[in-house]
Coordinates of C-alpha atoms and ligand atoms in Angstrom, one line a residue:
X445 CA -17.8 -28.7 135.8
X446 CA -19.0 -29.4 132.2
X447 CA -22.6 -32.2 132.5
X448 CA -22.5 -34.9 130.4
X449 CA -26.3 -35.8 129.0
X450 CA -27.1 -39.8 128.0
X451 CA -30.0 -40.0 125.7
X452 CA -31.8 -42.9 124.9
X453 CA -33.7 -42.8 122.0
X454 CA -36.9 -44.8 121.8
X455 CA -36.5 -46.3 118.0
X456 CA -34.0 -45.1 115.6
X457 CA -36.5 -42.9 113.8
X458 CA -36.6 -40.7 117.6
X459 CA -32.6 -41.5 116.9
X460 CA -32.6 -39.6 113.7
X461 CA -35.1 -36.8 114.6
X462 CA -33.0 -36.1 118.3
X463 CA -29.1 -35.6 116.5
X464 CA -30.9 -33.5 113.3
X465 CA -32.4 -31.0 115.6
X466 CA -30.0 -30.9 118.6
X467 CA -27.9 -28.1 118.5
X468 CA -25.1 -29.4 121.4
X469 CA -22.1 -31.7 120.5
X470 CA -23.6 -34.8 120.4
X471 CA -21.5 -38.4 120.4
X472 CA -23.4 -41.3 118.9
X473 CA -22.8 -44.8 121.4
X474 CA -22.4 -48.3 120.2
X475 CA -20.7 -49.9 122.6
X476 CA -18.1 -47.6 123.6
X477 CA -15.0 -49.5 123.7
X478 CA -13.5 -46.7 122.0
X479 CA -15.4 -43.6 122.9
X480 CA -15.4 -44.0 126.1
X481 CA -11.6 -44.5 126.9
X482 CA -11.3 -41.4 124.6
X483 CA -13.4 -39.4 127.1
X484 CA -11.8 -40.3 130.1
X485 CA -8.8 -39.3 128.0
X486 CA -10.4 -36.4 127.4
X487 CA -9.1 -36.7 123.8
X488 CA -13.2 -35.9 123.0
X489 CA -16.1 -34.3 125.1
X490 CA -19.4 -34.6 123.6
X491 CA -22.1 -33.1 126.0
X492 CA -24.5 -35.3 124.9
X493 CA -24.4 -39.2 124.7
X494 CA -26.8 -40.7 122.2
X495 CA -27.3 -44.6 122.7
X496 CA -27.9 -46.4 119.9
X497 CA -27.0 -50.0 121.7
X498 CA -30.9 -51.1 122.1
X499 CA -31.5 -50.8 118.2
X500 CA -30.4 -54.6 117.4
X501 CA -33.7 -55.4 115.4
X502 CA -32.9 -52.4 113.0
X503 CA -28.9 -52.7 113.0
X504 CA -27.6 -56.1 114.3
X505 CA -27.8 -58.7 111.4
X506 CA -25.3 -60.3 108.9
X507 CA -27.4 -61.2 105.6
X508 CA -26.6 -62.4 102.0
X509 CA -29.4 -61.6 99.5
X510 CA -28.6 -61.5 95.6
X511 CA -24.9 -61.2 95.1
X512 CA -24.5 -58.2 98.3
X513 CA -23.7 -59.4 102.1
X514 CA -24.9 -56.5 104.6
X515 CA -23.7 -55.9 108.0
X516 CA -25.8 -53.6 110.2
X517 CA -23.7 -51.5 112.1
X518 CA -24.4 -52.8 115.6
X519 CA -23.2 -56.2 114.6
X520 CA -20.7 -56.7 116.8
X521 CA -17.1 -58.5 115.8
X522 CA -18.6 -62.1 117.7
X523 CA -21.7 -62.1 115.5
X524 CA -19.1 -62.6 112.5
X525 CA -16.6 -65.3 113.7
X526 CA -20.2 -66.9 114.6
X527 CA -21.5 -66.4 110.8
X528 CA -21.2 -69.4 108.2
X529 CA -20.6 -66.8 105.6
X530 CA -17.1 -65.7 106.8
X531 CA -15.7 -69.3 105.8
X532 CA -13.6 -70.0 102.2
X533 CA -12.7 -66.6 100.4
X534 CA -14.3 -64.7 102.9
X535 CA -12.6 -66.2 106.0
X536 CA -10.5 -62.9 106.1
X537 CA -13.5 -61.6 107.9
X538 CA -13.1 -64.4 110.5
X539 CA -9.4 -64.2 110.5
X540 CA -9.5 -60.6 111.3
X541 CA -12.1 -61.4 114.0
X542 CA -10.0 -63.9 115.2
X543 CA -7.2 -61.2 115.7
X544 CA -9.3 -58.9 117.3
X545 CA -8.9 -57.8 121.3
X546 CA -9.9 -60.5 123.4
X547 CA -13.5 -62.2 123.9
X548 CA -14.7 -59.6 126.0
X549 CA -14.0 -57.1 123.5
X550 CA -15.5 -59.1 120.1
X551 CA -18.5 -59.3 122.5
X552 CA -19.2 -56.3 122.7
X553 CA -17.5 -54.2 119.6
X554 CA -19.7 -53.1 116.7
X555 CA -18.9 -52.8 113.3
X556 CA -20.1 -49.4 113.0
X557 CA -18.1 -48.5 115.8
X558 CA -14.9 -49.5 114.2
X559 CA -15.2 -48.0 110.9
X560 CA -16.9 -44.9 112.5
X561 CA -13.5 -44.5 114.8
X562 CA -11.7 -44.1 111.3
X563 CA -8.7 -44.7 113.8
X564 CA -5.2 -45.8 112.5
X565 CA -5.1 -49.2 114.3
X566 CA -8.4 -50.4 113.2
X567 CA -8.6 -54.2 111.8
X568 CA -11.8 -54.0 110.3
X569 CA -11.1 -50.9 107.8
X570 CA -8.4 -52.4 105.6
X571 CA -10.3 -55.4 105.5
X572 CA -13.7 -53.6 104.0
X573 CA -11.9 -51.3 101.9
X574 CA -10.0 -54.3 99.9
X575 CA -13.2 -55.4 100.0
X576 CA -14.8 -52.7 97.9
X577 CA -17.5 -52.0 100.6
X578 CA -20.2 -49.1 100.8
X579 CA -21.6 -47.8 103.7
X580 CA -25.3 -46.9 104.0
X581 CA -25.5 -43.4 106.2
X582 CA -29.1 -42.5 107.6
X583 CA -30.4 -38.9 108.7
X584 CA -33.9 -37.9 109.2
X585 CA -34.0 -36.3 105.8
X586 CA -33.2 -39.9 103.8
X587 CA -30.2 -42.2 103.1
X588 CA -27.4 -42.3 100.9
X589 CA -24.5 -44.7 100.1
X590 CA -20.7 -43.5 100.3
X591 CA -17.8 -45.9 99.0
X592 CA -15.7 -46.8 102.4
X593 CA -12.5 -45.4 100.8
X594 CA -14.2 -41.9 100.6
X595 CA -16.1 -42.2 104.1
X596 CA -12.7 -41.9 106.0
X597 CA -10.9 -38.7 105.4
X598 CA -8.0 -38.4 107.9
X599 CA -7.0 -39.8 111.1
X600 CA -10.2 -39.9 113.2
X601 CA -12.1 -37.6 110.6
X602 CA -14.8 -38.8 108.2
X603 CA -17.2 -37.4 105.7
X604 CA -20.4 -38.4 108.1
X605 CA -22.5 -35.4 108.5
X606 CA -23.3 -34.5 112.2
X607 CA -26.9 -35.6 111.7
X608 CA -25.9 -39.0 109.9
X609 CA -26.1 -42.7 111.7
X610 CA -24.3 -45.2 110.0
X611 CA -26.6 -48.2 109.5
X612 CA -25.1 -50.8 107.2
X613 CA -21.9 -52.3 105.3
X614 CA -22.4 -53.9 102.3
X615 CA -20.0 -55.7 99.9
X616 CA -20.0 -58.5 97.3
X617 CA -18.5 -61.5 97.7
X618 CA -15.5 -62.0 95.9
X619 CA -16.5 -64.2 92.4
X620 CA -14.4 -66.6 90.4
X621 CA -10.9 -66.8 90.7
X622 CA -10.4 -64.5 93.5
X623 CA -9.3 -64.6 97.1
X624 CA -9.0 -62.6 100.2
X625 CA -6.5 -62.3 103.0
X626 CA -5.7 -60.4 106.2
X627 CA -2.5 -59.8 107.9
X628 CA -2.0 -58.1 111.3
X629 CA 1.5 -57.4 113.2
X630 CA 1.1 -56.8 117.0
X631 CA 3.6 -57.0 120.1
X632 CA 1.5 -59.9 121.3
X633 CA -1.2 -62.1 119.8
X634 CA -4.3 -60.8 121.5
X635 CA -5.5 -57.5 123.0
X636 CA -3.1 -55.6 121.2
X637 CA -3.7 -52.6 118.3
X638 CA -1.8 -53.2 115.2
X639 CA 1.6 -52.0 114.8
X640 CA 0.8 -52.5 110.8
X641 CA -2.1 -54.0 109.0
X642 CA -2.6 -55.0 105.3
X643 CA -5.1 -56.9 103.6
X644 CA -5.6 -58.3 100.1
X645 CA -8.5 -59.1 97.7
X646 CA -7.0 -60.7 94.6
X647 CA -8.9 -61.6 91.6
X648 CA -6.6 -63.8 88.4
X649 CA -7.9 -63.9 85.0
X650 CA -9.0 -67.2 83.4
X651 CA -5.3 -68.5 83.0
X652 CA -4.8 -68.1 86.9
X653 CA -1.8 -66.0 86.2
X654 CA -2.8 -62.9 85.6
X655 CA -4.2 -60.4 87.7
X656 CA -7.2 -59.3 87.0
X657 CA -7.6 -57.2 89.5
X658 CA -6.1 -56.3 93.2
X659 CA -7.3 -54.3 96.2
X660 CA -4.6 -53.9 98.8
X661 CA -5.4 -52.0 102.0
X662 CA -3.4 -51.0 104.8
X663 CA -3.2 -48.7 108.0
X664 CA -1.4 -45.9 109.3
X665 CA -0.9 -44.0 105.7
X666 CA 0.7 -40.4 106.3
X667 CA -2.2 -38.2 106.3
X668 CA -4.6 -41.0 105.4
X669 CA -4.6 -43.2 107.8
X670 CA -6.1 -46.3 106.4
X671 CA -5.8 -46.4 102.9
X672 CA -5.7 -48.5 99.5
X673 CA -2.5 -48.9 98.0
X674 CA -4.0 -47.0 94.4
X675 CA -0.6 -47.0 92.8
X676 CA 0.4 -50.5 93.9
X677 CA -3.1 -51.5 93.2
X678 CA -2.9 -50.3 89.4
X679 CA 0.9 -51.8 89.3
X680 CA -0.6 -55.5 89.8
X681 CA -2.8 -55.0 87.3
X682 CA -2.4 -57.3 83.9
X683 CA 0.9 -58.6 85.3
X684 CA 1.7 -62.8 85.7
X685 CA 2.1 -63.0 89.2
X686 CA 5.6 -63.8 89.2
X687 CA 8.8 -63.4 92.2
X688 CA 9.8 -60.6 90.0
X689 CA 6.5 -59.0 89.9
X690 CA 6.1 -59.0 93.5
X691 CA 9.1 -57.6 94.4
X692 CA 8.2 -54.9 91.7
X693 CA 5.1 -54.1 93.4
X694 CA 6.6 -54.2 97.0
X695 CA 8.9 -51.6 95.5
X696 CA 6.0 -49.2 94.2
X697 CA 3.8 -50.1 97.6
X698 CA 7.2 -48.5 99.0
X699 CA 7.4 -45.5 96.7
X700 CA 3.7 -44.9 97.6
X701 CA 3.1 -44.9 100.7
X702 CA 4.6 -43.0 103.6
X703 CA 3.3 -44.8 106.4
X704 CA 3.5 -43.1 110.5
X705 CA 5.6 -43.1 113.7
X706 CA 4.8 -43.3 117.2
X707 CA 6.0 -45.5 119.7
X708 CA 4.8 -48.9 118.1
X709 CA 6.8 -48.5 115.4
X710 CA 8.6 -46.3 113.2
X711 CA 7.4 -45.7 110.0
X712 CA 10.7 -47.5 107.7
X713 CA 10.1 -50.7 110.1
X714 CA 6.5 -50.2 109.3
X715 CA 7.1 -49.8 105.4
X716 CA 9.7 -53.0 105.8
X717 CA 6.5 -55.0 107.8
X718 CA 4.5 -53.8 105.0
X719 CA 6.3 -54.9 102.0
X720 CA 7.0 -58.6 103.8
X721 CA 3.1 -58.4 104.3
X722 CA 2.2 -57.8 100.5
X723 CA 4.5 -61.0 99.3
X724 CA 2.6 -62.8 102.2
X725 CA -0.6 -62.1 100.9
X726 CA -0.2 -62.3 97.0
X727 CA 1.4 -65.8 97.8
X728 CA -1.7 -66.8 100.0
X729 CA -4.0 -65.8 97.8
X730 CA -2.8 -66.9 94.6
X731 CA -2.4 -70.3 96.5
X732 CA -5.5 -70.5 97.3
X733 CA -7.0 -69.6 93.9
X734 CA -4.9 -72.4 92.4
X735 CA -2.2 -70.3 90.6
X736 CA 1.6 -69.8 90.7
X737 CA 3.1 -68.7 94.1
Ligands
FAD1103 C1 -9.3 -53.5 125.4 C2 -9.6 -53.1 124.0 C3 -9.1 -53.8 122.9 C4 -9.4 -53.4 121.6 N1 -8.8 -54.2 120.6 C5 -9.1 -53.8 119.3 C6 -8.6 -54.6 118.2 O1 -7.9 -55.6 118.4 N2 -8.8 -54.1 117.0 C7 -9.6 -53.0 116.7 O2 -9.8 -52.7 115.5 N3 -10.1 -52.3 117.7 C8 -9.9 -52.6 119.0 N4 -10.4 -51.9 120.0 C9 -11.1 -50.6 119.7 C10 -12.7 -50.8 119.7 O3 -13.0 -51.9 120.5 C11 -13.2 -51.0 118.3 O4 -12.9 -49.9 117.5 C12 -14.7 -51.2 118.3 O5 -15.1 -51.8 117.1 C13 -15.5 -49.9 118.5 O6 -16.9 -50.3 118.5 P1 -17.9 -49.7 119.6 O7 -19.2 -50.3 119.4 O8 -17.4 -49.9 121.0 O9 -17.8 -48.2 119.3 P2 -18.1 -46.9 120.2 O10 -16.9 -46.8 121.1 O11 -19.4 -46.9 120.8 O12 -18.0 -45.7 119.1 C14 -16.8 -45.5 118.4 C15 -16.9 -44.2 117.5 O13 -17.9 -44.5 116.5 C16 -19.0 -43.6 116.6 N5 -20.1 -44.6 116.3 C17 -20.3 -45.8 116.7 N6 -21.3 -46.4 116.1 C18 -21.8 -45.5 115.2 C19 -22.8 -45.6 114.2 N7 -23.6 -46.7 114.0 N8 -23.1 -44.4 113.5 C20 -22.3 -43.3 113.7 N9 -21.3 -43.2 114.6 C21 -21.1 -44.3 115.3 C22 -19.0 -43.1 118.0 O14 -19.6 -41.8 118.1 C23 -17.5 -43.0 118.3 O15 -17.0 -41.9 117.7 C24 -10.1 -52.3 121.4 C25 -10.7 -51.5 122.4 C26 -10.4 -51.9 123.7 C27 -11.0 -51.2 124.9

């Protein structure tokens, strides 16, 4: 019978220095709402556990300073529907909170845990990649900063090295003329995984017409798994949001994107959900910005 180790590391320095020199397969824990069900799944078997729960003074925190908000890792998906920052055009945050699992679960659940899952159901990916976020990765040997959209690489696969802890998400909040929005289809309305997930961050020029620029996200992309919309993305670009030009760019967000089956859903109802999602969301957020819908 295979032994399963738990280490607890002492600071996140001991952290650091334990998974660089460790030569078993080693699982980082946040919380382990996910990892754990995976292992009595026995969809993953790391031999060693290393606990990174106790490391709230160095990874729990939600912070604006300048024009960046970071998220340590360990913040958990209560700590933002309890933030005044996630209010206005950053109440997707909140929103998607609001969708996610059940109190017990946003108790407990961690950022870090989410976007280091780089699973196909997750709310808080789409979310951070329309909004342009980075992700600050630790090791022993330093730090360095990787754009979310390049940190996840397939379904449950992301560019984080072995010996890497991710410590932080940082984004800036969207400026002048520019909105956000979140939308999440599931069988019921809480504890449930998303059948299909899209969000939006929306900037208009100064005629509040035009887009300036738009960052649409969504899950369960063939081969991606969550993505951004690139082509749709460019598409929006220039254009007066008009009917026509959203029913153009549900059309290209069509062409685009294949987007998976299982037993949720298949991947034409998903592409269907998807393109009622985008017309939701460019109506809500050139709404709220004060331009056409
Ligand atoms: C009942 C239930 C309902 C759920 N509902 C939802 C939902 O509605 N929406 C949703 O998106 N998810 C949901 N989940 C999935 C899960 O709760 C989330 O993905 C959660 O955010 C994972 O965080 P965690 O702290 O538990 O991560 P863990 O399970 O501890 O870790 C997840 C993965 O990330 C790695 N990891 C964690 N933190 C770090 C770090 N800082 N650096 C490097 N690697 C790290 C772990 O090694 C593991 O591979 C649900 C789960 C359950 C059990």
């Amino acid at each position: 019978m295979s032994t399963l180790e738990l280490y607890s590391p002492t600071d996140l320095s001991d952290a650091l220095r334990f998974i660089e020199h460790d030569g078993r397969s080693l699982a980082v824990i946040a919380s382990g709402t996910d990892l754990l069900p995976r292992m009595r799944r026995k969809q993953t078997s790391p031999s060693v556990l290393v606990d990174i729960s106790s490391f709230t003074e160095d990874l729990r925190y939600v912070r604006r300073s300048d024009e960046t908000i970071r998220l340590g890792a360990l913040t958990t998906v209560a700590d933002l529907l309890e933030s005044p920052l996630f209010h206005g055009k950053l109440s997707i945050i909140r929103e998607t909170a609001m969708l996610f699992g059940a109190p017990q679960v946003r108790n407990v659940a961690t950022i870090g845990g989410n976007i280091c899952s780089a699973s196909s159901s997750e709310d808080l990916i789409p979310v951070f990649m329309a909004l342009d976020a980075n992700l600050k990765l630790v090791s022993a040997r330093g730090e360095r900063t990787v754009p979310l959209e390049d940190f996840i690489v397939g379904k449950r696969e992301t560019s984080m090295k072995p010996s890497e802890i991710l410590a932080e998400v940082s984004f800036s909040p969207p400026g002048e003329h520019s909105w956000t929005a979140y939308e999440k289809l599931g069988r019921r309305n809480m504890l449930i995984l998303a059948i299909v997930n899209e969000a939006l961050s929306l900037t208009l020029e100064d005629d509040l017409r035009t887009v300036r620029s738009a960052r649409v996200a969504l899950n369960r992309v063939s081969g991606k798994i969550p993505a951004l919309a690139v082509k749709t993305n460019a598409f929006l670009v220039g254009k007066k949001v008009t009917d026509q030009t959203i029913s153009q760019a549900q059309k290209v967000l069509a062409s685009e994107l294949s987007l998976t089956s299982d037993f949720r859903g298949s991947g034409a109802y998903r592409t269907e959900v998807a393109q009622v999602y985008l017309r939701r969301l460019m109506e809500r957020c050139t709404k709220e910005i004060g331009g056409p819908s």
